[in-house]
Coordinates of C-alpha atoms in Angstrom, one line a residue:
X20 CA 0.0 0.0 0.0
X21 CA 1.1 3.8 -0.7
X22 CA 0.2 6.9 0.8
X23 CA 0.0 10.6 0.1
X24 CA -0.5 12.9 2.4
X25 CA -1.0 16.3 0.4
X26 CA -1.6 19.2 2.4
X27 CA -3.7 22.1 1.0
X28 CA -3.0 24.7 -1.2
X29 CA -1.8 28.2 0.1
X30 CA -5.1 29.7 2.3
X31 CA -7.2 32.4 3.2
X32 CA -7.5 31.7 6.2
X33 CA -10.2 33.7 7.3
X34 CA -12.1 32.8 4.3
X35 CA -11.4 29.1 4.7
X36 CA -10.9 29.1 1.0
X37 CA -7.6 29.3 -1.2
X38 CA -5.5 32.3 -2.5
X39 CA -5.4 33.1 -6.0
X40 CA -1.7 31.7 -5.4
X41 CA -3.2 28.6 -3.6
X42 CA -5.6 28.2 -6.6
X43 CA -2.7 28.2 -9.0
X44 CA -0.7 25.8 -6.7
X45 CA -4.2 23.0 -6.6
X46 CA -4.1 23.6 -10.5
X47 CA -0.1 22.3 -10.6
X48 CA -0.9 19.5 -7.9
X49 CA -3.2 17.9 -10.2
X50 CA -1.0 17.9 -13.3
X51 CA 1.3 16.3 -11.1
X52 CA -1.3 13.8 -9.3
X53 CA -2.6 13.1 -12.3
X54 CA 0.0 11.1 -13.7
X55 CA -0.3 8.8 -10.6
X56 CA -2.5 5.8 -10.1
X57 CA -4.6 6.9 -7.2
X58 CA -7.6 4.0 -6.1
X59 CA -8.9 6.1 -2.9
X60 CA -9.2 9.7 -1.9
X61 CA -9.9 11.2 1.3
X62 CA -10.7 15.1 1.8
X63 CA -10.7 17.2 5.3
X64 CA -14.1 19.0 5.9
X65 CA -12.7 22.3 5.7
X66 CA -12.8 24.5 2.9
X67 CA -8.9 24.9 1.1
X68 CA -8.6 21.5 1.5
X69 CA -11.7 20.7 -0.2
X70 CA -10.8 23.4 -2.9
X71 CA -7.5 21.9 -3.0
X72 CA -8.6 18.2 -3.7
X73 CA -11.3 19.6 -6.3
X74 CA -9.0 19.9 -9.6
X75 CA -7.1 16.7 -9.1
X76 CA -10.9 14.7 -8.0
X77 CA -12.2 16.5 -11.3
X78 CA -9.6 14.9 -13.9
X79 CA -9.8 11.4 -12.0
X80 CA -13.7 11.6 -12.6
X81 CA -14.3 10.7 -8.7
X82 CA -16.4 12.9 -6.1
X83 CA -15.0 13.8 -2.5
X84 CA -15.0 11.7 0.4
X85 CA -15.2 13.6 3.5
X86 CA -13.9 12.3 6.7
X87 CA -14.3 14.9 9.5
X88 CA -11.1 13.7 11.2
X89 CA -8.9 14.9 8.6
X90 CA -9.8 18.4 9.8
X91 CA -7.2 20.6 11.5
X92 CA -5.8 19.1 14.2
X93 CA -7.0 22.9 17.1
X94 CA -6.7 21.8 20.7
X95 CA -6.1 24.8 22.8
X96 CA -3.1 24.7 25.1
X97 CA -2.1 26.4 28.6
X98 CA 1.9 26.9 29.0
X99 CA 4.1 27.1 32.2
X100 CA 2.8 30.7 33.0
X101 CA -0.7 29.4 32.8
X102 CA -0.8 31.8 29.3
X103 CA -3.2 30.3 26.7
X104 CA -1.4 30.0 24.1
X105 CA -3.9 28.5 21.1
X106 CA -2.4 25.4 19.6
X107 CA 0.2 23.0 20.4
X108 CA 1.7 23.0 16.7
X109 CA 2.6 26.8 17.3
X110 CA 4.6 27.3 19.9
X111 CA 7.7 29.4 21.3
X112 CA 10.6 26.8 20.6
X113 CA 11.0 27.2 25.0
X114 CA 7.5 26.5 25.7
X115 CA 7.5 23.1 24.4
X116 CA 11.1 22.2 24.4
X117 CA 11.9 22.9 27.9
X118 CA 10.0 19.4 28.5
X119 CA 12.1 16.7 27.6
X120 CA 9.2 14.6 27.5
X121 CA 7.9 16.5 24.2
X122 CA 11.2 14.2 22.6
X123 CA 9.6 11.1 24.0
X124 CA 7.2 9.0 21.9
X125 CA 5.4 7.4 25.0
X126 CA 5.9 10.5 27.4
X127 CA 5.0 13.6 25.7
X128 CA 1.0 13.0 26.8
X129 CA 2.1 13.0 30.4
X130 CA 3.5 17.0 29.8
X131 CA 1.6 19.8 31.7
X132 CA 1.2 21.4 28.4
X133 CA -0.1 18.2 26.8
X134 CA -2.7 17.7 29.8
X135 CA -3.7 21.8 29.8
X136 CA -5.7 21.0 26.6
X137 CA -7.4 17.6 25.0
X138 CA -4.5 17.0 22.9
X139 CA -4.2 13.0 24.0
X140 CA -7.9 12.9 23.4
X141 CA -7.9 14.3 19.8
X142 CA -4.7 12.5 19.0
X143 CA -6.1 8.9 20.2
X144 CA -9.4 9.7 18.1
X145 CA -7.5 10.6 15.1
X146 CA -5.1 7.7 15.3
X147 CA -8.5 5.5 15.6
X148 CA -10.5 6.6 13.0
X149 CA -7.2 6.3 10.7
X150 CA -6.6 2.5 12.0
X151 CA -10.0 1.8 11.5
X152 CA -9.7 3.0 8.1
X153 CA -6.7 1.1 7.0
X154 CA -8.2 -2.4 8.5
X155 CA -10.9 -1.1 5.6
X156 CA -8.1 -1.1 3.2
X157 CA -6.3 -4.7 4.7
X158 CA -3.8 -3.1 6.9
X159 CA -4.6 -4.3 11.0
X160 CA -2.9 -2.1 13.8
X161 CA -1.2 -4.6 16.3
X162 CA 0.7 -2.5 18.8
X163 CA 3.6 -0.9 16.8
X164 CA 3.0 -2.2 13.4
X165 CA 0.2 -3.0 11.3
X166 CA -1.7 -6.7 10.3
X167 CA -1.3 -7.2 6.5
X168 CA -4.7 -9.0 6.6
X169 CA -5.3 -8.2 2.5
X170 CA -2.4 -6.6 1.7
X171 CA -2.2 -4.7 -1.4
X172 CA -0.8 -2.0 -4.0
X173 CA -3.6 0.6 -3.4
X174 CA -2.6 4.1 -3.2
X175 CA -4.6 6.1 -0.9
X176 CA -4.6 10.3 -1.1
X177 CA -5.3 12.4 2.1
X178 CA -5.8 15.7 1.5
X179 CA -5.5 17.4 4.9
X180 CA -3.4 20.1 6.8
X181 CA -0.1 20.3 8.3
X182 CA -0.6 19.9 12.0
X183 CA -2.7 16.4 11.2
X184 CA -0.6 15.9 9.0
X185 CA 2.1 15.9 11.7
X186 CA -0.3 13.1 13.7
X187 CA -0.7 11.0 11.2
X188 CA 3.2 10.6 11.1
X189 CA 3.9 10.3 14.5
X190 CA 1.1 7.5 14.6
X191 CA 2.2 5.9 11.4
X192 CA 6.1 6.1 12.0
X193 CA 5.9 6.0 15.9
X194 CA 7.3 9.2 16.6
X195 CA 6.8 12.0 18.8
X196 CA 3.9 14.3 17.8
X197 CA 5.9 17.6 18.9
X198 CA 9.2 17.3 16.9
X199 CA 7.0 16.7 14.0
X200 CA 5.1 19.8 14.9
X201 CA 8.1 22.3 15.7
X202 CA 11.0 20.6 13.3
X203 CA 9.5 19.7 10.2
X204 CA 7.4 21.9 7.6
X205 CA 5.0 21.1 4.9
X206 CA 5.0 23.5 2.7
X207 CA 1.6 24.2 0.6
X208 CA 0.5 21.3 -1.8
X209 CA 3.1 19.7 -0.8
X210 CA 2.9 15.3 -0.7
X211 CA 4.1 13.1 1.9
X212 CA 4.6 9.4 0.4
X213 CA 4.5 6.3 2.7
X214 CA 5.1 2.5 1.6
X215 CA 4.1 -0.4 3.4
X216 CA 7.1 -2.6 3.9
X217 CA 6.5 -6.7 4.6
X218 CA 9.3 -8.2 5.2
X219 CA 8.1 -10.5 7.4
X220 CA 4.8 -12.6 5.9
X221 CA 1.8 -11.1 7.5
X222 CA 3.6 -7.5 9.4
X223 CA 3.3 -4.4 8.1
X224 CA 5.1 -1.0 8.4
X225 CA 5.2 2.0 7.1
X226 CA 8.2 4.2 5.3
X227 CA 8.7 7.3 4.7
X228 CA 10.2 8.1 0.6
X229 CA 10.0 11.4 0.6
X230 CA 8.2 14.3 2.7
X231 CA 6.6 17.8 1.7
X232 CA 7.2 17.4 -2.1
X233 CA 6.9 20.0 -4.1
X234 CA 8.9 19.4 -7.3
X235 CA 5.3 20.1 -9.0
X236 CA 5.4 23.7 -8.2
X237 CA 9.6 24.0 -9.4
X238 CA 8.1 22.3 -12.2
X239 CA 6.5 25.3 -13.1
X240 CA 8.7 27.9 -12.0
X241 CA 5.7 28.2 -8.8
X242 CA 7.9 29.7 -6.2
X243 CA 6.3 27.7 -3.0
X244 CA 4.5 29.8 -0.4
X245 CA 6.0 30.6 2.8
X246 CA 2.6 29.7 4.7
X247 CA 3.7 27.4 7.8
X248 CA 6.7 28.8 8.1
X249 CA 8.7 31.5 10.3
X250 CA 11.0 34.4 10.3
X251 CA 14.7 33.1 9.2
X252 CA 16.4 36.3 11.4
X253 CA 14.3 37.9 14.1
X254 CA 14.8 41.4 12.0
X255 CA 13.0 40.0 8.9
X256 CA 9.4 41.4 7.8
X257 CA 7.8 37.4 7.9
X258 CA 6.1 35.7 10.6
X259 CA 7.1 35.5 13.8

């Protein structure tokens, strides 16, 4: 089994919707994604992903298959001043790595920060409702791996946002949810590509080819947005 993880195209936020930009970048995706064999797409509930997934569900001739827990992965946080600080994928690089636990893939729920918000809670229901849709596709969770009860060479397409996109890696590859958050970036339209590996007859697990791919937009002379990123000095005029 493969799978993309595409996140959407550079957004209005306040909109919910897609830039002009973003629209251009959902246009390159699915020249790209097009030249793919894709059996099975999935779309987040919320707007730019939806717009993002519409160009690339158009050529394929399919119609969107919402699953509500591809959303936006918002759980309000409290840090060690008792500050709300919004969400635990945006954080001051002190406030979550002054806790060694955050580095931990079994100990990072037990953090103050962790427990200020329902962040184990969302996590777990995420991770479930992903399982449970893999043991659709022949792929069983046992523990730390998966079941290959019908394994296969389906590819299935998630079109989602960065910060589940950051869960459904630490679940998949067994990895702490925060270093993900804070050390990695996918940029706009970019796609994450996982391979099920069986090298033992009946267990499953997943690798990682390639992360946050976006050769499509180069392709094209696109320049990829900066959206998810931060200020590269302190003195610089983007996001802090």
């Amino acid at each position: 089994m493969r799978i993309l993880i595409i996140r959407h195209g550079e957004p209005d936020y306040e909109h919910d919707c897609l830039t002009e930009k973003g629209k251009r970048e959902a246009q390159l995706l699915a020249d790209r994604l097009t030249k793919e064999k894709i059996d099975h797409f999935y779309v987040s509930p919320l707007g730019r992903a939806r717009a993002t997934a519409e160009p690339t569900l158009k050529r394929f001739g399919r119609e969107e298959v919402i699953k509500d827990w591809l959303k936006e992965f918002c759980v309000p946080v409290t840090d060690d001043n008792g500050i709300r600080q919004g969400l635990p994928w945006d954080l001051m690089p002190k406030q979550w790595m002054s806790h060694p636990e955050n580095f931990t893939i079994d100990k990072w729920q037990d953090t103050a920060l962790s427990k200020s918000g329902d962040v184990q809670k969302e996590y777990d229901m995420v991770a479930a409702s992903f399982d449970d849709l893999l043991k659709q596709h022949g792929y069983e969770r046992e523990g730390m791996y998966y079941r290959a009860v019908k394994p296969n060479h389906d590819t299935i397409a998630f079109f989602c946002h960065f910060g589940l996109e950051s869960v459904l890696l630490s679940h998949i590859l067994n990895l702490p949810v925060y270093v993900l958050w804070h050390a990695t970036c996918a940029l706009p339209t970019s796609i994450t590509t996982l391979y099920t590996e069986e090298r033992q007859e009946g267990i499953a697990s997943f690798r990682m080819t390639s992360f946050g791919d976006v050769s499509h937009l180069y392709n094209y002379g696109e320049e990829p947005s900066f959206h998810a990123r931060f200020c590269e000095s302190f003195t610089d005029e983007t996001r802090h």
